PDB file of C-alpha atoms in Angstrom:
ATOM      1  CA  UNK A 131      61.402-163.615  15.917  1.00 59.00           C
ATOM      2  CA  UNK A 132      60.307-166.934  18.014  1.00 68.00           C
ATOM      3  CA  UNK A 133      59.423-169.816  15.981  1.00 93.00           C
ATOM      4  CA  UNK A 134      60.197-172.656  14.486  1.00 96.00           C
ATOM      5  CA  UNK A 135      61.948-173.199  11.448  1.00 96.00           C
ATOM      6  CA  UNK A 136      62.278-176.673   8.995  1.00 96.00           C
ATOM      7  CA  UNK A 137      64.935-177.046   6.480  1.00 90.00           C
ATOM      8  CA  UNK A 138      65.032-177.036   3.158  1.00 91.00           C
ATOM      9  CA  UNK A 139      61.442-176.364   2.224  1.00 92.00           C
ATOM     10  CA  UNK A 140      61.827-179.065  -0.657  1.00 95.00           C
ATOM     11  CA  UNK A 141      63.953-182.316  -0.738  1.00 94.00           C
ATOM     12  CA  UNK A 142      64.898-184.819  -3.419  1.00 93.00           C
ATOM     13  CA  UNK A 143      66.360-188.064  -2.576  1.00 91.00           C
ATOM     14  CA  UNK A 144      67.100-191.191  -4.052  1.00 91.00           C
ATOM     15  CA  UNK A 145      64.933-194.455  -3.456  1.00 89.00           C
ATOM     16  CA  UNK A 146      67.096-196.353  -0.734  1.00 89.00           C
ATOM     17  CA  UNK A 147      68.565-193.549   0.667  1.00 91.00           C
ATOM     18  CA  UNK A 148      68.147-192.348   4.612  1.00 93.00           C
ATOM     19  CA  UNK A 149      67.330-188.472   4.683  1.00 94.00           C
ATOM     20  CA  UNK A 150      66.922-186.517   7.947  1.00 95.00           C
ATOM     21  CA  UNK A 151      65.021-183.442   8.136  1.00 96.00           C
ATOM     22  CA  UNK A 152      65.396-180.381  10.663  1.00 96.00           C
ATOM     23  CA  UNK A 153      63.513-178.893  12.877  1.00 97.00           C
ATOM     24  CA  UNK A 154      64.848-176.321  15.170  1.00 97.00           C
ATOM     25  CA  UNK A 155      62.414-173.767  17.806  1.00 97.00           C
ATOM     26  CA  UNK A 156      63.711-171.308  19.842  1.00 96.00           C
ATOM     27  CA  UNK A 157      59.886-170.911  21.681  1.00 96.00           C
ATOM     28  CA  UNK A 158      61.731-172.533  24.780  1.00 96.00           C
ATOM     29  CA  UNK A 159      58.751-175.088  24.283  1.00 96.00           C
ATOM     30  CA  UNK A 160      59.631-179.085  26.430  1.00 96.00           C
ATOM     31  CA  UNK A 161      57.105-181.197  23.981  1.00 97.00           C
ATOM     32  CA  UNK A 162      57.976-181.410  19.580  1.00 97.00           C
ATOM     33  CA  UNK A 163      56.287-183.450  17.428  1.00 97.00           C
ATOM     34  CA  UNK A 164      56.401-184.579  13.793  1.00 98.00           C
ATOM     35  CA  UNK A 165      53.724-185.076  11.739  1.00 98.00           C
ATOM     36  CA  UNK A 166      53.049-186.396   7.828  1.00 97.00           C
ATOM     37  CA  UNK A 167      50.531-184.768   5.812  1.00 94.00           C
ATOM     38  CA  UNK A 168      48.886-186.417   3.006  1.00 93.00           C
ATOM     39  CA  UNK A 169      46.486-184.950   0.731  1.00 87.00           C
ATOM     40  CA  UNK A 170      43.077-185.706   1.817  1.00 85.00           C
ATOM     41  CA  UNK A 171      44.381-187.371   4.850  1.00 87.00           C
ATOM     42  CA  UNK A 172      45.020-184.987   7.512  1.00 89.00           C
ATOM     43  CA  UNK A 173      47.822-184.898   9.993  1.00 95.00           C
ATOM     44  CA  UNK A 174      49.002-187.829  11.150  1.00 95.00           C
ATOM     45  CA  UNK A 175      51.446-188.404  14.152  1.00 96.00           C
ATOM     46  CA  UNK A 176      54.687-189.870  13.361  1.00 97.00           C
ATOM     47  CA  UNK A 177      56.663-189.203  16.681  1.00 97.00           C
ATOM     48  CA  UNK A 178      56.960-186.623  19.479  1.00 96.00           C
ATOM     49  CA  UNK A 179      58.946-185.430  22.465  1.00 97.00           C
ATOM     50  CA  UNK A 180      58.099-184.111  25.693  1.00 94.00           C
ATOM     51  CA  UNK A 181      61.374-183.974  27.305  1.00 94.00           C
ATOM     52  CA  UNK A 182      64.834-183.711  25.634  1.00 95.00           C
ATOM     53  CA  UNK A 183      66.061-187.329  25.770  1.00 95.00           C
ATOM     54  CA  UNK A 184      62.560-188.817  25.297  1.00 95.00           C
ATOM     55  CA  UNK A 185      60.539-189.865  22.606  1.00 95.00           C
ATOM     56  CA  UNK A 186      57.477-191.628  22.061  1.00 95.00           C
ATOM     57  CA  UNK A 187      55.953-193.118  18.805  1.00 95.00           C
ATOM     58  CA  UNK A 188      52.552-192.036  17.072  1.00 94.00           C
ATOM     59  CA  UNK A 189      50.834-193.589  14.582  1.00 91.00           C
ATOM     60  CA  UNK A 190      52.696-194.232  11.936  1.00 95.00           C
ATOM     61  CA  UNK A 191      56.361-194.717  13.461  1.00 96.00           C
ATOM     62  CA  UNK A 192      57.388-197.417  11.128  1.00 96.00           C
ATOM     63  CA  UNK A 193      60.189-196.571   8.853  1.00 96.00           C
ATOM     64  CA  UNK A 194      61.193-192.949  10.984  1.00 97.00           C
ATOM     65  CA  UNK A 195      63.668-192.004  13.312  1.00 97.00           C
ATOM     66  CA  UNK A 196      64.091-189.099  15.794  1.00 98.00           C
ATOM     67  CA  UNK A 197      66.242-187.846  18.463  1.00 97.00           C
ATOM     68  CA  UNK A 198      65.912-185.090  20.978  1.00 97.00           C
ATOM     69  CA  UNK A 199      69.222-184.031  22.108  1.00 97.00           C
ATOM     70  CA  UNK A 200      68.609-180.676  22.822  1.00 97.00           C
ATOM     71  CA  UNK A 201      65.709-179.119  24.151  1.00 97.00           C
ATOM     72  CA  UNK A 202      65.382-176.609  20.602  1.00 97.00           C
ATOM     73  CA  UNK A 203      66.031-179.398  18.200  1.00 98.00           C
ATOM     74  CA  UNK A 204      64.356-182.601  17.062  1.00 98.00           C
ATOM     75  CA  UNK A 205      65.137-184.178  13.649  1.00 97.00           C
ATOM     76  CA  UNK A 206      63.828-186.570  12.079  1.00 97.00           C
ATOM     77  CA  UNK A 207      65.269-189.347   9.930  1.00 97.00           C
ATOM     78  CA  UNK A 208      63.348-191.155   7.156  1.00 95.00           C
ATOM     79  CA  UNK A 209      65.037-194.354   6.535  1.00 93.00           C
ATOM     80  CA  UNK A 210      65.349-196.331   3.815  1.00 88.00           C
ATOM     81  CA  UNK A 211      62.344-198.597   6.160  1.00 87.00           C
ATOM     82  CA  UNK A 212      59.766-196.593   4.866  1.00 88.00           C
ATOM     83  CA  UNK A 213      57.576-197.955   2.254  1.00 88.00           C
ATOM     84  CA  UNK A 214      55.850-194.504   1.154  1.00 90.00           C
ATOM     85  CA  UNK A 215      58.173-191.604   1.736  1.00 93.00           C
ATOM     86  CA  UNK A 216      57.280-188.955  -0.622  1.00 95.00           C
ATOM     87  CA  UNK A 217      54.969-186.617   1.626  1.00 95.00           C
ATOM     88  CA  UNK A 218      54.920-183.027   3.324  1.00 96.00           C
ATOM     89  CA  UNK A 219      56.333-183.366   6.880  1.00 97.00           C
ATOM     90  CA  UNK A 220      55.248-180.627   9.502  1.00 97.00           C
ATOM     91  CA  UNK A 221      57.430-180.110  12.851  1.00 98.00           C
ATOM     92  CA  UNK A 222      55.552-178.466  15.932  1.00 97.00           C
ATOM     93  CA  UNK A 223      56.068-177.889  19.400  1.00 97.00           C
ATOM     94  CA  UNK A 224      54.033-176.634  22.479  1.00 96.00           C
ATOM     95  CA  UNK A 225      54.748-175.416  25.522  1.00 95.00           C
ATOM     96  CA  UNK A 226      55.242-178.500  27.791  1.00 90.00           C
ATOM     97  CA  UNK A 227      52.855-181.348  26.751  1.00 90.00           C
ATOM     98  CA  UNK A 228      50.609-182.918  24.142  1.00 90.00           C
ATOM     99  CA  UNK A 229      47.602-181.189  25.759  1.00 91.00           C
ATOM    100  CA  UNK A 230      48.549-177.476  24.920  1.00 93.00           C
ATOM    101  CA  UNK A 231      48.521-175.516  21.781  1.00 95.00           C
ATOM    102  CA  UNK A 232      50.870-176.853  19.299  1.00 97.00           C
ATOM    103  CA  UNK A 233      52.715-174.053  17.222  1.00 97.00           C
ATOM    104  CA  UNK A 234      53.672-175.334  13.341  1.00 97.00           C
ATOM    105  CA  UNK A 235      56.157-175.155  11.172  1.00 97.00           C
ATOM    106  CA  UNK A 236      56.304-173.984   7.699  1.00 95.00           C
ATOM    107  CA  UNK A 237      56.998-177.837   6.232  1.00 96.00           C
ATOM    108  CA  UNK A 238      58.807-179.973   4.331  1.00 96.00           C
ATOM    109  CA  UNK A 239      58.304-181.357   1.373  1.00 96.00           C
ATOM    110  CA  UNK A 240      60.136-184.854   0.039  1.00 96.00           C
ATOM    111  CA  UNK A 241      59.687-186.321  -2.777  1.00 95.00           C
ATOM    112  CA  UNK A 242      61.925-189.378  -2.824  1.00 91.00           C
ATOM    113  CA  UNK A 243      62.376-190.306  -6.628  1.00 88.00           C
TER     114      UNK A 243
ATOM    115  CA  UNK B 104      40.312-197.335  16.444  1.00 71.00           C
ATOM    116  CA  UNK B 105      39.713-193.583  17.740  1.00 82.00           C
ATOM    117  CA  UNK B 106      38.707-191.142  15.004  1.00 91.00           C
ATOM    118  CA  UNK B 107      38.020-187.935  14.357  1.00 95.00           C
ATOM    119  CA  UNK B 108      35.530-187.187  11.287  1.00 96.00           C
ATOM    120  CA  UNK B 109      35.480-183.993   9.075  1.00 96.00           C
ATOM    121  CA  UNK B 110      32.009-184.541   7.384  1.00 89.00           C
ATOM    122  CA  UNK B 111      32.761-181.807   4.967  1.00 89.00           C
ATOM    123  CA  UNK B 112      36.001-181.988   2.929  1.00 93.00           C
ATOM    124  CA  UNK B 113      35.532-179.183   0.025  1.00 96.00           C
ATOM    125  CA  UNK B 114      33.025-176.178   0.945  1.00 97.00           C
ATOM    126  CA  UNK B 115      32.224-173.206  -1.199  1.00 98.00           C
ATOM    127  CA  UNK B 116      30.447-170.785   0.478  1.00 97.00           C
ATOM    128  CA  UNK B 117      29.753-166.705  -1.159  1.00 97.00           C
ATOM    129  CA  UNK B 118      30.840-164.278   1.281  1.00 97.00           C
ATOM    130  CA  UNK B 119      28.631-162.716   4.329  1.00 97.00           C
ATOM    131  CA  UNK B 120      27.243-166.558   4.469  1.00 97.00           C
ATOM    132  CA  UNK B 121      27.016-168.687   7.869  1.00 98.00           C
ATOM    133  CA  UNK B 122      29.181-171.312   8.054  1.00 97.00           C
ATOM    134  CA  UNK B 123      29.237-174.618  10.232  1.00 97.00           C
ATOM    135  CA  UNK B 124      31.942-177.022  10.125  1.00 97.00           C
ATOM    136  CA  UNK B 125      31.484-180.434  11.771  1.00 97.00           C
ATOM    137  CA  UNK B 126      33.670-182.187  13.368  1.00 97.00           C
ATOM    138  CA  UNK B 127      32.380-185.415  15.363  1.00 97.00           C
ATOM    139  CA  UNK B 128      34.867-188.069  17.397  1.00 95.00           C
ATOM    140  CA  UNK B 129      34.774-191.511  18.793  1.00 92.00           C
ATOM    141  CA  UNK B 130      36.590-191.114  22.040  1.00 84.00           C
ATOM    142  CA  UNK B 131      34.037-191.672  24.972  1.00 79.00           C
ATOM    143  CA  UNK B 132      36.037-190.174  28.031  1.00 84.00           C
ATOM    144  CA  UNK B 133      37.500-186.798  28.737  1.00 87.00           C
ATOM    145  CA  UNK B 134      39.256-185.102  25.297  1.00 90.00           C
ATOM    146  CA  UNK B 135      40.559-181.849  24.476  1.00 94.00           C
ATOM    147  CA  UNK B 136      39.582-180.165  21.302  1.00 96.00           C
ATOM    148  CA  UNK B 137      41.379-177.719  19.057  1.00 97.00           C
ATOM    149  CA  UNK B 138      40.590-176.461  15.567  1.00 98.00           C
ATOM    150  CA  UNK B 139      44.005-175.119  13.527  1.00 98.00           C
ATOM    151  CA  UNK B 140      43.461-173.350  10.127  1.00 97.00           C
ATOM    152  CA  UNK B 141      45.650-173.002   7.475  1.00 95.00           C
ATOM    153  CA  UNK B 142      45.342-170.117   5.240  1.00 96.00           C
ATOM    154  CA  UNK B 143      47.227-170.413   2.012  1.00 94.00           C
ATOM    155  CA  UNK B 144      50.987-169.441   2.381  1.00 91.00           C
ATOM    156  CA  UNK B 145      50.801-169.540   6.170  1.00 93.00           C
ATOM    157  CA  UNK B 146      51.652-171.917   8.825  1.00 93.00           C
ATOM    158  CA  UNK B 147      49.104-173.931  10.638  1.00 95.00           C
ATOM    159  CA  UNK B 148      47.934-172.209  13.184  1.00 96.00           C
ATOM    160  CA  UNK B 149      45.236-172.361  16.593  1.00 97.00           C
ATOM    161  CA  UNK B 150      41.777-170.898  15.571  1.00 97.00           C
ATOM    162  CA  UNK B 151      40.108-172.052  18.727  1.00 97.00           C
ATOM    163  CA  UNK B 152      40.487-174.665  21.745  1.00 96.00           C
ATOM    164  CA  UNK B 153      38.419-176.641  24.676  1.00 96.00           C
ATOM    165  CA  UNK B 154      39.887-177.932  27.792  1.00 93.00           C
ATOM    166  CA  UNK B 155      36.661-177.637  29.684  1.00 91.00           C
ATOM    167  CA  UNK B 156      34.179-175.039  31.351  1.00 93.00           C
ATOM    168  CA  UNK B 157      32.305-173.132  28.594  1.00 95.00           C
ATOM    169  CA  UNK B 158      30.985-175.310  26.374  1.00 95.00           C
ATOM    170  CA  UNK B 159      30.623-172.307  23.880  1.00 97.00           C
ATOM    171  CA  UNK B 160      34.705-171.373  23.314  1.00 97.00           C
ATOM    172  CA  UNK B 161      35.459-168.092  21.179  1.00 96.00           C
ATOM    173  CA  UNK B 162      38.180-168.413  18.471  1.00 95.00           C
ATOM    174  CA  UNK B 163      39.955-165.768  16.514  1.00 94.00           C
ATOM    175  CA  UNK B 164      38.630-163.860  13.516  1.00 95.00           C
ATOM    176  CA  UNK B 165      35.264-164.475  14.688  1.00 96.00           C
ATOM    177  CA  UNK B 166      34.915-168.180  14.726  1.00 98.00           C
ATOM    178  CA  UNK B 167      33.523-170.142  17.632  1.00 98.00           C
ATOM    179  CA  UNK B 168      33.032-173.484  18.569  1.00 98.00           C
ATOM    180  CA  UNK B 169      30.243-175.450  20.595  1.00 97.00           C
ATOM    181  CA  UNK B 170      31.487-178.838  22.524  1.00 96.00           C
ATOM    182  CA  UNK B 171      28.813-180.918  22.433  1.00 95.00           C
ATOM    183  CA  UNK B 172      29.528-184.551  25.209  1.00 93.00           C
ATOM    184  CA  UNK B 173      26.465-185.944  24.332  1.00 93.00           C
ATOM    185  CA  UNK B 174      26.981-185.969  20.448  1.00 94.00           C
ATOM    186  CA  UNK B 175      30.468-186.142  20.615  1.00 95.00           C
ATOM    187  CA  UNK B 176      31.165-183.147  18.861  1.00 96.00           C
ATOM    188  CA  UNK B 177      32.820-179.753  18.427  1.00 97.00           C
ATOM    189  CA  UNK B 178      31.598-178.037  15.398  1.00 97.00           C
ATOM    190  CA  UNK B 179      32.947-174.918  13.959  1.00 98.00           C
ATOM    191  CA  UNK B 180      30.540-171.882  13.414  1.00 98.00           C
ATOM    192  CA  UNK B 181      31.067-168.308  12.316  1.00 98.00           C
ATOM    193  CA  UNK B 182      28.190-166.254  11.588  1.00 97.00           C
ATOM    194  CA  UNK B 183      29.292-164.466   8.562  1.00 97.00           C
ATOM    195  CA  UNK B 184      32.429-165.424   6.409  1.00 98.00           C
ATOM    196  CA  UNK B 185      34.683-163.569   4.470  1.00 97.00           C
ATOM    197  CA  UNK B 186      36.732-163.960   1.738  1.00 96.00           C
ATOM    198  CA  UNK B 187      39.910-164.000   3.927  1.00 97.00           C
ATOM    199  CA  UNK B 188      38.584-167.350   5.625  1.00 98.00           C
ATOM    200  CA  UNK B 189      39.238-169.393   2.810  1.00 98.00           C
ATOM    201  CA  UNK B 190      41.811-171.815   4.226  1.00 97.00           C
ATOM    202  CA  UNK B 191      41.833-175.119   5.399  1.00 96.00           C
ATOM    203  CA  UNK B 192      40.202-175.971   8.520  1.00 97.00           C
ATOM    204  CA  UNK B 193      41.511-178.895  10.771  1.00 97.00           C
ATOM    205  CA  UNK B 194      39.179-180.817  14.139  1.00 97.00           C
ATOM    206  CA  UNK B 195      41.830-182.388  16.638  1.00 97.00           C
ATOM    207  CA  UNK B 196      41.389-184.418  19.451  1.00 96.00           C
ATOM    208  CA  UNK B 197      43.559-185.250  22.844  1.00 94.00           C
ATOM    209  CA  UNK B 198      42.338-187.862  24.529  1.00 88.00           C
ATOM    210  CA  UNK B 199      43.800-189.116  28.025  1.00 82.00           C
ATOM    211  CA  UNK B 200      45.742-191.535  26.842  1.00 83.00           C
ATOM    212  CA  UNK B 201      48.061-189.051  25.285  1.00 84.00           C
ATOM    213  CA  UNK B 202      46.940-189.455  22.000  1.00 87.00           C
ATOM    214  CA  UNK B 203      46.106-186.837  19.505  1.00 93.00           C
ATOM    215  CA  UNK B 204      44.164-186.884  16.258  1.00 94.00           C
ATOM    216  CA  UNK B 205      43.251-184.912  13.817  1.00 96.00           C
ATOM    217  CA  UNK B 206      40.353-184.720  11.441  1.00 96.00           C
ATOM    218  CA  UNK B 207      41.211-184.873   7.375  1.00 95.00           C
ATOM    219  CA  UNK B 208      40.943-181.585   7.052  1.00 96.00           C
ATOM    220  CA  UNK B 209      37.833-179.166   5.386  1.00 97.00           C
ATOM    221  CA  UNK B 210      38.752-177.085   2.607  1.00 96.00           C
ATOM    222  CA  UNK B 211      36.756-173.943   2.883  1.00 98.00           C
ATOM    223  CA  UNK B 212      36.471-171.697  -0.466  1.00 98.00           C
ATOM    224  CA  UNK B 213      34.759-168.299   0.031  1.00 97.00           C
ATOM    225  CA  UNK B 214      33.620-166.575  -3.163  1.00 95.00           C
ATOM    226  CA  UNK B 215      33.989-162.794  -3.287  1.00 88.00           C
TER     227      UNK B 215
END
């Protein structure tokens, strides 16, 4: 099955501590992105990739980190940075640019304690 | 600052209604436009998209969508709703500067 997949579906860290969350596709798609999701808020645009090796910040960069090493993998990183942490985090990619249909993972939800 | 506005956040409707779902923007040049629904359970996923040509685009399940330049707009529409649309319904916007945005989101409830 093609898709993309985010691991674990629920994390629990520590105040202070860095925590990196996966995101893996095998859609073959260039462009992934990673997004926060508040409740009444919307998706909002934390980072995204269009080309292993490059990354560009959204909206609310501040406090995240990403890398894009290989094409079918982009993690992100929530440092210790980031004032508000606790949120559901949604991975996507598209075929080869910020204009095309984005395709979703299932989330992840921290809740940093 | 660019926006994207979902005038309707919680919407009950009984099923076999119409439904219309705005979704207005701030952008004034060229934009793309999506709307993404999430049913409960599911990933979010593409209901319907413009690029350009037909104003008038055709989603899945039913749904369409009318771009309106003048009023800045893209408003979701289905004639006749069923019980499986309740989800969550979100507007985006691409602009040319590489920028996306998306709307805060319309909960839509349908009553069986």
């Amino acid at each position: 099955d093609g898709g993309i997949t985010q691991s674990p579906k629920y994390l629990f860290r520590k105040e202070g501590q860095n925590v990196t969350l996966s995101c893996e596709q095998n859609l073959n798609h260039d462009a992934m992105y990673w997004y926060r999701q508040d409740p009444g808020q919307g998706l909002r645009l934390i980072y995204y990739s269009q080309i292993v090796n490059d990354f560009q910040k959204g909206d609310i960069a501040e406090g995240y980190s990403v890398s894009r090493e290989k094409k079918e993998s982009f993690p992100l990183t929530v440092t210790s940075a980031q004032k508000n942490p606790t949120a559901f985090y949604l991975c996507a990619s598209s075929p080869s640019g910020i204009y095309d249909t984005q395709y979703f993972g299932p989330g992840t939800r921290l809740t940093v304690l | 600052a660019q926006s994207v506005s979902q005038h309707n956040h919680h919407v009950i409707l009984s099923e076999a209604a119409s439904l219309e779902l705005g979704c207005n923007y701030s952008y004034g040049g060229t934009v793309n436009l999506f709307w993404y629904v999430q049913y409960p359970g599911q990933h979010l996923q593409l209901l319907l998209k413009y690029f350009s040509g037909d104003p008038l685009v055709k989603g899945i399940k039913g749904f369409e969508a009318e771009f309106i330049k003048s009023k800045f707009s893209f408003n979701l529409r289905k004639p006749s709703v069923q019980w499986s649309d309740t989800a969550e319904y979100f507007c985006a916007v691409v602009n040319r500067d590489d920028k996306i945005i998306f709307g805060k989101g319309t909960r839509l409830h349908i009553l069986p």
